[in-house]
Amino acid sequence: MVTDANLPAAAPKPPGDAAVRVVNVFKKYGPVKAVDGISFEVARGEVFGLLGPNGAGKTTTVEMLEGLRAPDSGLLEVLGIDVARNPDELKQRVGVTLQTAELYPKLKVVEVLDLFRSFYKRSLPTEQLIDFLDLGERRHAQTRQLSGGQRQRLAVALALVNDPEMIFLDEPTTGLDPAARRSLWDLIQKLQGQGKTILLTTHYMEEAEVLCDRLAILDHGRILALGSVDELVNKRFKDRSVRFDQIAALEDEQLIVLPGVKSIKHDDGVTVLYTHDVAGTIGGLLDATEVLGVEPANLGIRRPTLEDLFLDLTGRALRD
Amino acid sequence: MQALIQLSIANIRSFVRDRAALFWTFAFPLIFVVLFGLIFQGGNTSIKLGWVDLDGTSGPSGSTTLQSAFAAVKGVVITAEDEASAKDQMKTGKLDAIVEVPKGYSAAVTAAGTGATGVAAANVTVFVDPTQATTGGIVQQVVAGVLGAVNLGGRPPIVQAQLATIQTQNLNIISYLVPSILGMALMQLGVFAAIPLVADRQKMILKRLNATPLHRWQLVGSNVVMRLIIGIIQTLIIVAVGTALFGLQMTGSLLLLAGLVVLGGLAFISLGYVIASFAPTEDAANSMTSVVQFPLMFLSGTFFVIDQMPQPLQVVARFLPLTYLSDALRQVMVNGTAFSPLWFCFAVLVGWTAVCFGISARFFKWQ
């Protein structure tokens, strides 16, 4: 198991400089430990990801930071504000999207935006929000008539109404088609370009790899690993993976003795060989298959991913 | 404040764009008013006129001549009665109006007919029920028509009609029903507050709002404001239709009526919040509102007079807040009762509101 201790400590920062500080937070729902003692910091201007399967404690963590749930114990600080002590000030300064983006189905896009603007002391002009989120054509549509992607963009627009320094996005792309997902990724990168701090949760490895500067991998309410994507993946896997469609006649005993191979996994009809000698492994593999009179299909080499990391950390694949 | 106003506007917009809500709030009570109005007033095309002749004279200036003149009017059915039985029959609704010809009528007509100065016209007295505006209006038209013919346009007139009033006993069914239906409509408006609230919680709208600086009192306040505004509009529509189509006569204080509408609205909105506190889903909230609204509708004297219900049901009715709201509405709207005799109705509604808001403050879950 990789834990915090195995990773190099981040450079120490002066207190109060972090956008988010979580220290030793616990939260139980009845007997279930939803969050089981987590600590992490998010630097200002950073995109930080909480990655994990459903039920890992991501949403509970985010909702505690948003002031929607109280922790059983531990300290939560956002933008230097103690969440437990000063929730009103916190809510003026952060933006939030929840997992479900359904909002006032019978109100029009501009009406919902104007409504939310009235909640804050400071707000951006509605037109600027509509332009930024590319909702111009749908401004007079009722929200129930929006597509999933448009609805999510409206949810992000509502999170931006008060021009917040800190934005929490809970599974922002779940349920979106690939094009809508890409456009939301662009948007998040644009927001980072404006200097906003973003904390997002996701169970998509690819999303975390594309968007996040750093991330924490959660499972069963605990942080399994914390660091930058490169740090996490390269520390854990200096190896590369060689993968091909599973060949029934090829026994694991034959594969493990191929040059460079350290371990083998079979996943959904694909065989994965982790190796420190890609050339040697592939050469050996081709020799072995030639003897059997077959050719490995879809043969490929891959740099290890978060997917591999998660599989390795938890023994379980990360799926929707 | 800005947030409260904007949220109230948002609630009203959502409400107005919801056709089902519009139907139940505005069309449903009106259908009741129109339906009952037609059932109890339609088919009653002829005016039943009681004829009390205390003079009993014949000849051109005699009282029987006047009686024939009335009998000749189309749509008027005349029955000759003695004074006491005529008044009894009018009180129980068997007669719509009474014309009483006083003793000495014939002599007075003859005297007036000479045209001598200083001689007063002969009088007849017409009894009508002021709450039966439509019928009363027709009767007055008939009387004016007949006397006009008798007087032949002569000036000064030979015969004059004096109007007198008799209060009939609760028999103006529309005067009874319109306040009842208004009470029912306010009850539904309030109780139905549960459904959108539970739906908003289920869709996480409440949670999303909770992540903004909006305070909970603003959220609850905007809901109450919106429903009270709708309640007042409902009242205006129901009273207007009752008055225009069925001769409802509003006699009471408008301020008292407005107070009752607001207080009744609050009492049932708070009941709606109690439902929302215990309904986990929108569907559950839907069935719970039905379970609550039907006994209220049928046992609170909305359609049936409570005194005529079986004893056990009368006991139940005494515990229902709608009983008191409808009763107070009837008293204020139809009888013009002032506040002081109604303090108990107001007290029941205030107490009910306080208890229900207390329960919902304790048990309502925001997420």
XYZ file of C-alpha atoms in Angstrom:
687
model
C 0.000 0.000 0.000
C 1.175 3.475 -0.820
C 0.380 6.030 1.832
C 1.206 9.676 2.319
C 4.378 8.733 4.088
C 5.813 7.029 1.017
C 5.559 10.165 -1.059
C 7.918 13.108 -0.848
C 6.465 15.820 1.343
C 5.373 18.925 -0.537
C 7.440 22.044 0.033
C 6.271 23.609 3.329
C 4.077 26.660 2.868
C 3.231 29.428 5.298
C -0.102 28.756 7.031
C -3.082 30.535 5.488
C -1.518 30.528 2.056
C -3.289 27.333 1.033
C -6.680 27.704 -0.637
C -7.901 24.592 1.144
C -6.625 22.991 4.309
C -8.083 19.709 5.571
C -6.592 18.362 8.782
C -7.500 14.992 10.206
C -11.196 15.046 9.300
C -13.596 12.261 10.250
C -17.252 11.817 9.298
C -19.521 8.869 10.027
C -23.047 8.133 8.794
C -24.294 5.745 11.441
C -21.809 2.902 11.447
C -20.370 3.807 8.044
C -17.101 5.713 8.092
C -17.618 7.984 5.096
C -14.438 9.961 5.743
C -11.915 8.209 7.907
C -9.207 10.646 8.894
C -8.030 12.598 5.853
C -5.611 15.507 5.557
C -4.547 17.454 2.480
C -3.897 20.955 1.220
C -4.695 22.666 -2.058
C -2.489 25.570 -3.138
C -4.010 28.730 -4.598
C -4.405 28.561 -8.355
C -4.178 24.799 -8.392
C -6.584 22.276 -9.916
C -6.828 19.531 -7.356
C -8.664 16.262 -7.935
C -10.311 13.849 -5.546
C -10.344 10.557 -7.394
C -12.045 7.409 -6.301
C -14.923 4.987 -6.910
C -18.508 5.683 -5.779
C -18.727 5.667 -2.005
C -15.057 6.523 -1.521
C -15.947 9.680 0.443
C -15.285 12.276 -2.286
C -18.663 13.969 -2.144
C -18.771 13.961 1.656
C -15.365 15.642 1.706
C -16.374 18.304 -0.783
C -19.707 18.960 0.935
C -17.946 19.452 4.256
C -15.686 22.010 2.573
C -18.748 23.762 1.117
C -20.303 24.048 4.576
C -23.162 21.690 3.696
C -22.183 19.009 6.200
C -20.435 19.261 9.533
C -17.480 16.934 10.208
C -17.465 14.767 13.345
C -13.985 16.061 14.050
C -11.086 17.762 12.302
C -10.334 21.142 10.780
C -11.598 22.436 7.435
C -10.315 25.747 6.115
C -11.127 27.375 2.782
C -9.437 30.613 1.679
C -8.273 31.024 5.252
C -11.882 30.834 6.522
C -12.742 28.264 9.178
C -15.731 26.547 7.572
C -17.347 25.629 10.893
C -17.068 29.169 12.321
C -17.885 31.385 9.401
C -20.013 29.576 6.826
C -21.687 32.789 5.615
C -18.439 34.432 4.579
C -17.308 31.180 2.989
C -20.475 30.957 0.902
C -19.991 34.515 -0.394
C -16.558 33.606 -1.727
C -16.797 30.121 -3.189
C -18.662 28.634 -6.134
C -20.233 25.196 -6.087
C -21.688 22.621 -8.427
C -23.419 19.576 -6.978
C -23.613 16.154 -8.574
C -27.152 16.741 -9.807
C -27.478 19.806 -11.958
C -31.263 20.035 -12.074
C -32.423 23.495 -11.059
C -35.831 25.168 -11.216
C -37.004 23.273 -14.324
C -39.590 25.909 -15.276
C -37.317 28.948 -15.023
C -35.377 30.301 -17.988
C -31.592 30.373 -18.080
C -31.372 34.145 -17.551
C -33.945 34.008 -14.774
C -31.999 31.395 -12.826
C -28.786 33.391 -13.279
C -30.447 36.611 -12.113
C -31.957 34.772 -9.165
C -28.576 33.479 -8.029
C -26.969 36.873 -8.538
C -29.413 38.318 -6.013
C -27.990 36.004 -3.315
C -24.504 37.535 -3.378
C -23.050 40.871 -2.340
C -20.886 40.891 -5.445
C -21.834 39.337 -8.763
C -20.774 39.227 -12.399
C -23.133 40.597 -15.069
C -25.515 37.964 -16.431
C -24.433 38.621 -20.017
C -20.798 37.989 -19.181
C -21.709 34.637 -17.607
C -23.870 33.675 -20.575
C -21.061 34.515 -23.014
C -18.414 32.734 -20.999
C -20.499 29.560 -20.727
C -21.650 29.816 -24.361
C -25.332 29.715 -23.371
C -26.378 32.638 -25.582
C -28.692 30.685 -27.844
C -30.426 29.078 -24.908
C -30.801 32.118 -22.706
C -34.607 32.114 -22.930
C -35.002 28.344 -22.745
C -36.458 26.841 -19.588
C -33.810 24.777 -17.846
C -35.760 21.539 -18.324
C -35.341 21.969 -22.094
C -31.533 22.064 -21.899
C -29.314 19.158 -22.928
C -27.169 17.476 -20.316
C -24.091 19.415 -21.383
C -25.919 22.754 -21.434
C -27.410 22.031 -18.022
C -23.947 21.332 -16.644
C -22.634 24.552 -18.201
C -25.473 26.425 -16.511
C -24.525 24.751 -13.224
C -20.957 25.986 -13.711
C -22.270 29.449 -14.611
C -24.183 29.479 -11.318
C -20.981 28.520 -9.526
C -19.274 31.535 -11.136
C -22.023 34.081 -10.414
C -20.153 35.615 -7.457
C -16.803 35.582 -9.270
C -15.404 33.170 -6.639
C -11.725 32.612 -5.907
C -12.402 28.957 -5.148
C -14.625 26.595 -7.104
C -15.818 23.144 -6.053
C -17.000 20.873 -8.865
C -18.529 17.544 -7.796
C -18.296 15.045 -10.671
C -18.745 17.784 -13.273
C -18.710 15.486 -16.306
C -20.571 12.406 -15.068
C -23.252 11.428 -17.537
C -22.043 13.746 -20.304
C -21.247 12.597 -23.831
C -17.594 12.808 -24.914
C -18.008 16.114 -26.785
C -19.740 17.799 -23.857
C -17.073 16.418 -21.555
C -14.301 17.899 -23.725
C -15.977 21.299 -23.776
C -16.268 21.283 -19.993
C -12.590 20.353 -19.723
C -11.719 23.375 -21.873
C -13.823 25.511 -19.585
C -12.099 24.250 -16.440
C -8.707 24.925 -18.028
C -9.875 28.425 -18.938
C -10.880 29.003 -15.318
C -7.506 27.832 -14.131
C -5.965 30.277 -16.603
C -7.872 33.042 -14.786
C -6.142 32.058 -11.568
C -9.052 30.307 -9.880
C -8.447 27.461 -7.490
C -10.500 24.422 -8.406
C -11.236 21.295 -6.417
C -13.026 18.652 -8.416
C -14.074 15.090 -7.810
C -14.172 12.505 -10.531
C -14.102 8.818 -11.098
C -12.663 9.228 -14.566
C -8.921 8.588 -14.594
C -8.511 10.340 -17.911
C -10.208 13.455 -16.574
C -7.916 13.582 -13.563
C -4.882 13.130 -15.811
C -5.936 15.876 -18.202
C -7.120 18.472 -15.685
C -5.455 18.049 -12.341
C -2.157 19.473 -11.151
C -2.328 17.255 -8.118
C -4.713 14.710 -6.781
C -5.670 12.512 -3.891
C -6.834 8.983 -4.510
C -9.593 8.027 -2.085
C -11.058 4.667 -1.179
C -13.239 3.798 1.822
C -12.834 7.292 3.254
C -9.050 7.241 3.311
C -6.409 8.822 1.091
C -4.464 6.046 -0.587
C -2.070 8.314 -2.460
C -1.483 12.039 -2.818
C 0.660 13.948 -5.273
C 0.957 15.126 -8.847
C -0.095 12.786 -11.598
C 3.491 12.285 -12.746
C 4.718 11.831 -9.220
C 2.089 9.250 -8.440
C 2.426 7.290 -11.638
C 6.167 7.447 -12.113
C 6.997 6.708 -8.488
C 4.755 3.750 -8.540
C 5.481 2.501 -12.024
C 8.816 3.047 -13.564
C 7.631 0.152 -15.668
C 5.747 0.190 -18.920
C 2.886 -2.080 -19.750
C 2.736 -4.317 -22.796
C -0.787 -5.365 -23.622
C -2.467 -7.612 -26.147
C -5.711 -9.524 -26.572
C -5.623 -12.574 -24.368
C -4.380 -15.770 -26.047
C -5.904 -18.845 -24.442
C -3.050 -21.192 -25.303
C -0.501 -18.939 -23.691
C 0.016 -19.862 -20.025
C 0.988 -17.350 -17.331
C 4.001 -19.568 -16.537
C 5.325 -18.918 -20.034
C 4.744 -15.143 -19.768
C 6.327 -14.540 -16.381
C 9.669 -15.890 -17.594
C 9.806 -13.531 -20.583
C 12.684 -10.997 -20.343
C 11.896 -8.020 -18.088
C 8.389 -9.101 -17.020
C 7.571 -8.347 -13.365
C 3.870 -9.057 -13.151
C 0.870 -10.061 -15.219
C -2.767 -9.001 -15.148
C -5.757 -10.166 -17.140
C -8.407 -7.551 -17.482
C -11.511 -7.943 -19.587
C -9.953 -10.140 -22.278
C -6.701 -8.165 -22.366
C -3.413 -9.449 -20.985
C -1.139 -6.799 -19.433
C 2.543 -7.430 -18.808
C 4.368 -4.952 -16.564
C 7.986 -4.822 -17.637
C 11.210 -2.833 -17.247
C 12.480 -4.115 -20.597
C 9.924 -3.429 -23.279
C 12.043 -4.651 -26.217
C 13.019 -7.876 -24.479
C 9.462 -8.622 -23.422
C 7.992 -8.066 -26.883
C 10.752 -10.111 -28.553
C 10.140 -12.986 -26.159
C 6.371 -12.700 -26.604
C 6.622 -12.873 -30.403
C 8.897 -15.927 -30.181
C 6.452 -17.657 -27.852
C 3.431 -16.924 -30.051
C 5.227 -18.005 -33.207
C 5.750 -21.428 -31.656
C 1.987 -21.596 -31.055
C 1.307 -20.453 -34.622
C -0.613 -17.316 -33.566
C 0.036 -13.601 -33.631
C -0.777 -11.312 -30.683
C -3.681 -9.015 -31.665
C -3.815 -5.337 -30.669
C -0.303 -5.464 -29.343
C 0.629 -2.165 -27.704
C 2.927 -0.470 -25.249
C 1.572 1.957 -22.670
C 2.881 4.273 -20.116
C 1.151 3.341 -16.892
C -1.895 5.412 -16.034
C -3.915 6.292 -12.973
C -6.084 3.372 -13.940
C -3.121 1.073 -13.443
C -2.277 2.871 -10.232
C -5.762 2.477 -8.823
C -5.888 -1.166 -9.802
C -2.585 -1.663 -8.108
C -3.535 0.303 -4.970
C -6.931 -1.253 -4.390
C -6.915 -4.478 -6.365
C -10.086 -3.204 -8.042
C -10.635 -1.522 -11.362
C -12.114 1.972 -11.294
C -15.386 1.926 -13.223
C -18.446 4.074 -13.539
C -34.366 41.559 0.876
C -33.396 41.520 -2.788
C -32.894 37.754 -2.508
C -36.300 37.326 -0.857
C -38.023 39.298 -3.605
C -36.173 37.534 -6.411
C -36.890 34.133 -4.905
C -40.579 34.992 -4.491
C -40.682 36.043 -8.151
C -38.942 32.821 -9.128
C -41.497 30.811 -7.140
C -44.391 32.652 -8.722
C -42.916 32.126 -12.200
C -42.487 28.405 -11.563
C -46.037 28.243 -10.249
C -47.589 30.146 -13.137
C -45.762 27.917 -15.658
C -47.122 24.796 -13.986
C -50.471 24.116 -15.644
C -51.552 21.494 -13.113
C -50.952 23.875 -10.230
C -52.854 26.622 -12.037
C -55.792 24.320 -12.629
C -56.058 23.164 -9.034
C -55.626 26.637 -7.661
C -57.843 28.710 -9.900
C -60.048 26.536 -12.105
C -60.965 23.839 -9.579
C -62.617 26.142 -6.993
C -64.316 28.099 -9.776
C -65.745 24.916 -11.218
C -67.272 24.257 -7.795
C -68.692 27.752 -7.578
C -70.204 27.605 -11.068
C -71.453 24.041 -10.702
C -73.159 24.614 -7.381
C -74.407 27.989 -8.535
C -76.110 26.396 -11.522
C -77.496 23.476 -9.518
C -79.055 25.657 -6.854
C -80.113 28.644 -8.913
C -80.753 27.223 -12.344
C -84.207 25.862 -13.208
C -85.727 28.370 -10.832
C -86.943 30.641 -13.577
C -90.244 31.748 -12.071
C -90.502 34.128 -9.163
C -92.683 32.807 -6.357
C -94.535 35.796 -5.001
C -96.583 35.699 -1.822
C -99.664 37.944 -1.901
C -100.877 39.314 1.399
C -104.029 41.306 0.946
C -105.084 43.191 4.054
C -107.499 45.384 2.140
C -109.538 42.873 0.145
C -111.285 45.389 -2.099
C -112.331 45.031 -5.714
C -113.186 47.477 -8.477
C -110.783 49.589 -10.559
C -108.951 50.921 -7.514
C -109.282 47.687 -5.449
C -106.488 45.427 -4.242
C -107.654 42.429 -6.272
C -107.127 44.441 -9.442
C -103.531 45.023 -8.463
C -103.214 41.270 -7.750
C -104.380 40.452 -11.280
C -101.899 42.925 -12.671
C -99.056 41.069 -10.905
C -100.459 37.682 -11.896
C -100.425 38.765 -15.527
C -96.614 39.202 -15.484
C -94.862 36.343 -17.200
C -92.699 34.232 -14.898
C -94.441 35.304 -11.741
C -96.429 32.758 -9.732
C -98.683 34.327 -7.160
C -100.119 32.626 -4.105
C -102.419 34.411 -1.706
C -101.393 33.935 1.919
C -102.032 35.419 5.311
C -99.236 37.565 6.626
C -97.687 35.133 9.112
C -97.593 32.106 6.868
C -96.212 34.177 3.970
C -93.262 35.310 6.111
C -92.642 31.782 7.342
C -92.644 30.451 3.813
C -90.230 33.122 2.671
C -87.848 32.305 5.518
C -87.790 28.666 4.483
C -87.310 29.520 0.831
C -90.748 28.560 -0.481
C -91.424 32.125 -1.508
C -88.937 34.498 -3.110
C -90.678 37.720 -2.075
C -93.894 39.023 -0.556
C -96.134 41.904 -1.648
C -98.297 43.196 1.159
C -101.281 45.429 0.412
C -102.232 47.426 3.519
C -105.707 48.073 4.834
C -107.189 51.191 3.325
C -105.297 50.730 0.091
C -108.351 51.182 -2.104
C -109.384 54.376 -0.339
C -105.859 55.714 -0.604
C -105.731 54.962 -4.314
C -109.015 56.696 -4.887
C -107.868 59.720 -2.894
C -104.528 59.871 -4.710
C -106.332 59.438 -8.037
C -108.063 62.774 -7.623
C -104.745 64.422 -8.110
C -105.472 66.785 -5.222
C -102.380 68.283 -3.721
C -101.237 67.124 -0.355
C -102.617 63.631 -0.791
C -100.007 60.895 -0.397
C -99.813 57.965 -2.781
C -101.098 54.584 -1.692
C -98.376 52.225 -0.437
C -97.678 48.555 -0.931
C -94.828 46.837 0.913
C -92.451 44.480 -0.908
C -90.398 42.076 1.216
C -87.145 40.813 -0.320
C -84.051 39.056 1.029
C -81.042 41.343 0.577
C -78.656 38.377 0.289
C -80.680 37.045 -2.631
C -79.532 39.815 -4.874
C -80.562 38.257 -8.176
C -84.056 37.295 -7.082
C -84.484 40.541 -5.207
C -83.503 42.460 -8.303
C -86.030 40.645 -10.472
C -88.784 41.204 -7.923
C -88.083 44.913 -7.813
C -88.194 45.097 -11.590
C -91.540 43.304 -11.678
C -92.972 45.599 -9.003
C -91.749 48.695 -10.783
C -93.216 47.444 -14.060
C -96.645 46.683 -12.637
C -96.908 49.883 -10.640
C -95.769 51.887 -13.637
C -98.700 50.487 -15.616
C -101.111 51.159 -12.744
C -99.924 54.727 -12.347
C -100.089 55.323 -16.102
C -97.177 57.639 -15.793
C -99.285 59.927 -13.666
C -97.541 62.386 -11.462
C -97.574 62.241 -8.580
C -97.805 58.408 -8.627
C -100.890 56.834 -7.249
C -99.239 53.708 -5.850
C -95.741 53.454 -4.410
C -93.754 50.414 -3.315
C -91.937 50.384 0.003
C -89.077 47.923 0.215
C -88.729 45.847 3.328
C -86.290 43.075 4.044
C -86.636 39.608 5.504
C -83.476 37.630 6.285
C -83.895 34.070 5.068
C -82.196 31.299 7.017
C -78.995 30.137 5.292
C -81.047 29.265 2.323
C -79.081 31.308 -0.073
C -76.972 28.326 -0.904
C -74.453 30.363 -2.884
C -73.904 32.694 0.015
C -73.111 29.618 2.018
C -70.988 27.917 -0.599
C -68.781 30.732 -1.851
C -67.044 31.285 1.500
C -66.807 27.502 1.950
C -65.211 27.066 -1.446
C -62.848 29.934 -0.727
C -61.858 28.179 2.513
C -61.334 24.936 0.621
C -59.219 26.682 -2.005
C -57.011 28.290 0.653
C -56.668 24.926 2.380
C -55.526 23.286 -0.850
C -53.183 26.128 -1.702
C -51.498 25.744 1.673
C -51.382 21.974 1.897
C -50.022 21.721 -1.647
C -47.001 23.768 -0.525
C -45.594 20.424 0.596
C -45.188 19.019 -2.901
C -42.819 21.516 -4.586
C -40.827 21.780 -1.370
C -40.247 18.029 -1.209
C -39.543 17.977 -4.944
C -36.951 20.748 -4.537
C -35.321 18.803 -1.751
C -35.335 15.627 -3.816
C -33.797 17.408 -6.800
C -31.153 18.852 -4.445
C -32.326 22.388 -5.201
C -32.554 23.072 -1.456
C -29.033 21.759 -1.021
C -27.753 23.917 -3.853
C -29.399 26.984 -2.327
C -27.859 26.021 0.990
C -24.444 26.347 -0.664
C -25.215 30.030 -1.377
C -25.375 32.807 1.237
C -29.187 32.596 1.098
C -30.678 32.115 4.571
C -33.333 29.556 5.328
C -35.806 32.158 6.551
C -35.523 33.816 3.123
C -36.326 30.524 1.449
C -39.332 29.815 3.691
C -40.391 33.465 3.571
C -40.423 33.555 -0.224
C -42.575 30.424 -0.298
C -45.065 31.909 2.132
C -45.146 35.263 0.316
C -45.820 33.587 -3.014
C -48.659 31.435 -1.633
C -50.291 34.334 0.177
C -50.220 36.444 -2.991
C -51.856 33.593 -4.866
C -54.385 33.181 -2.040
C -55.414 36.812 -2.335
C -55.774 36.500 -6.115
C -57.884 33.371 -5.594
C -60.109 35.254 -3.173
C -60.625 38.109 -5.637
C -61.515 35.713 -8.452
C -63.861 33.563 -6.391
C -65.661 36.541 -4.875
C -65.892 38.258 -8.277
C -67.392 35.211 -9.956
C -69.765 34.574 -7.054
C -70.921 38.181 -7.186
C -71.172 38.531 -10.945
C -72.843 35.243 -11.776
C -74.730 34.243 -8.676
C -75.579 37.384 -6.808
C -73.308 36.872 -3.845
C -73.526 39.934 -1.653
C -70.350 40.766 0.200
C -71.406 42.649 3.267
C -68.437 42.290 5.609
C -65.239 44.253 6.144
C -62.679 43.749 3.409
C -59.850 44.217 5.896
C -61.212 41.441 8.093
C -61.615 39.233 5.041
C -58.010 39.913 3.955
C -56.825 39.114 7.480
C -58.705 35.827 7.413
C -57.319 34.905 4.009
C -53.741 35.550 5.182
C -54.208 33.749 8.488
C -56.009 30.812 6.863
C -53.285 30.664 4.225
C -50.584 30.573 6.914
C -52.398 27.878 8.885
C -52.536 25.539 5.900
C -49.076 26.405 4.520
C -47.726 25.402 7.929
C -49.713 22.163 7.651
C -48.105 21.666 4.228
C -44.687 22.082 5.839
C -45.548 19.422 8.412
C -46.330 17.073 5.513
C -43.046 18.047 3.847
C -41.241 17.254 7.103
C -42.399 13.662 7.038
C -42.702 12.884 3.314
C -39.455 11.381 2.025
C -40.323 11.696 -1.676
C -42.503 13.769 -3.978
C -44.833 10.795 -4.470
C -45.199 10.344 -0.730
C -45.933 14.063 -0.386
C -48.615 13.718 -3.072
C -50.432 10.907 -1.305
C -50.074 12.544 2.104
C -51.656 15.770 0.846
C -54.608 13.745 -0.495
C -54.993 11.943 2.820
C -55.045 15.276 4.607
C -57.145 17.342 2.218
C -60.152 15.079 1.665
C -61.311 14.796 5.291
C -60.757 18.543 5.615
C -62.788 19.156 2.480
C -65.761 16.990 3.433
C -65.920 17.273 7.216
C -65.363 20.997 7.655
C -68.785 22.110 6.565
C -67.657 22.991 3.062
C -70.444 21.168 1.272
C -72.574 19.876 4.142
C -73.788 21.851 7.091
C -72.002 20.448 10.146
C -75.132 20.479 12.310
C -76.727 18.006 9.929
C -73.863 15.499 10.075
C -73.884 12.422 12.359
C -72.728 13.195 15.886
C -69.268 11.481 15.724
C -68.397 13.385 12.551
C -69.513 16.633 14.188
C -66.956 15.967 16.916
C -64.247 15.440 14.296
C -65.304 18.628 12.535
C -64.777 20.621 15.729
C -61.083 19.711 15.611
C -60.465 20.681 12.001
C -59.005 24.124 11.318
C -60.921 24.463 8.077
C -64.181 24.348 10.059
C -63.143 27.554 11.783
C -61.726 29.237 8.694
C -64.867 28.552 6.632
C -67.132 29.558 9.472
C -65.312 32.852 9.969
C -65.262 33.478 6.197
C -69.034 32.916 5.982
C -69.734 35.159 8.926
C -67.548 37.952 7.617
C -68.518 37.733 3.958
C -72.241 37.133 4.208
C -73.361 38.362 7.605
C -70.870 41.184 7.936
C -69.840 39.978 11.375
C -67.191 42.070 13.121
C -63.985 40.736 14.629
C -65.019 40.384 18.266
C -67.473 37.480 17.960
C -64.952 35.668 15.799
C -61.974 35.797 18.135
C -62.197 32.071 18.783
C -61.895 31.229 15.062
C -58.867 33.509 14.800
C -57.338 32.013 17.933
C -57.734 28.462 16.590
C -56.027 29.436 13.322
C -53.171 31.250 15.069
C -52.629 28.323 17.433
C -52.740 25.827 14.595
C -50.176 27.857 12.618
C -47.820 28.114 15.600
C -47.965 24.385 16.367
C -47.444 23.355 12.731
C -44.515 25.724 12.166
C -43.024 24.430 15.408
C -43.319 20.810 14.294
C -41.811 21.516 10.884
C -38.958 23.587 12.350
C -38.151 20.565 14.490
C -38.483 17.782 11.912
C -37.898 19.282 8.461
C -34.726 18.039 6.824
C -33.052 20.279 4.277
C -31.202 17.514 2.462
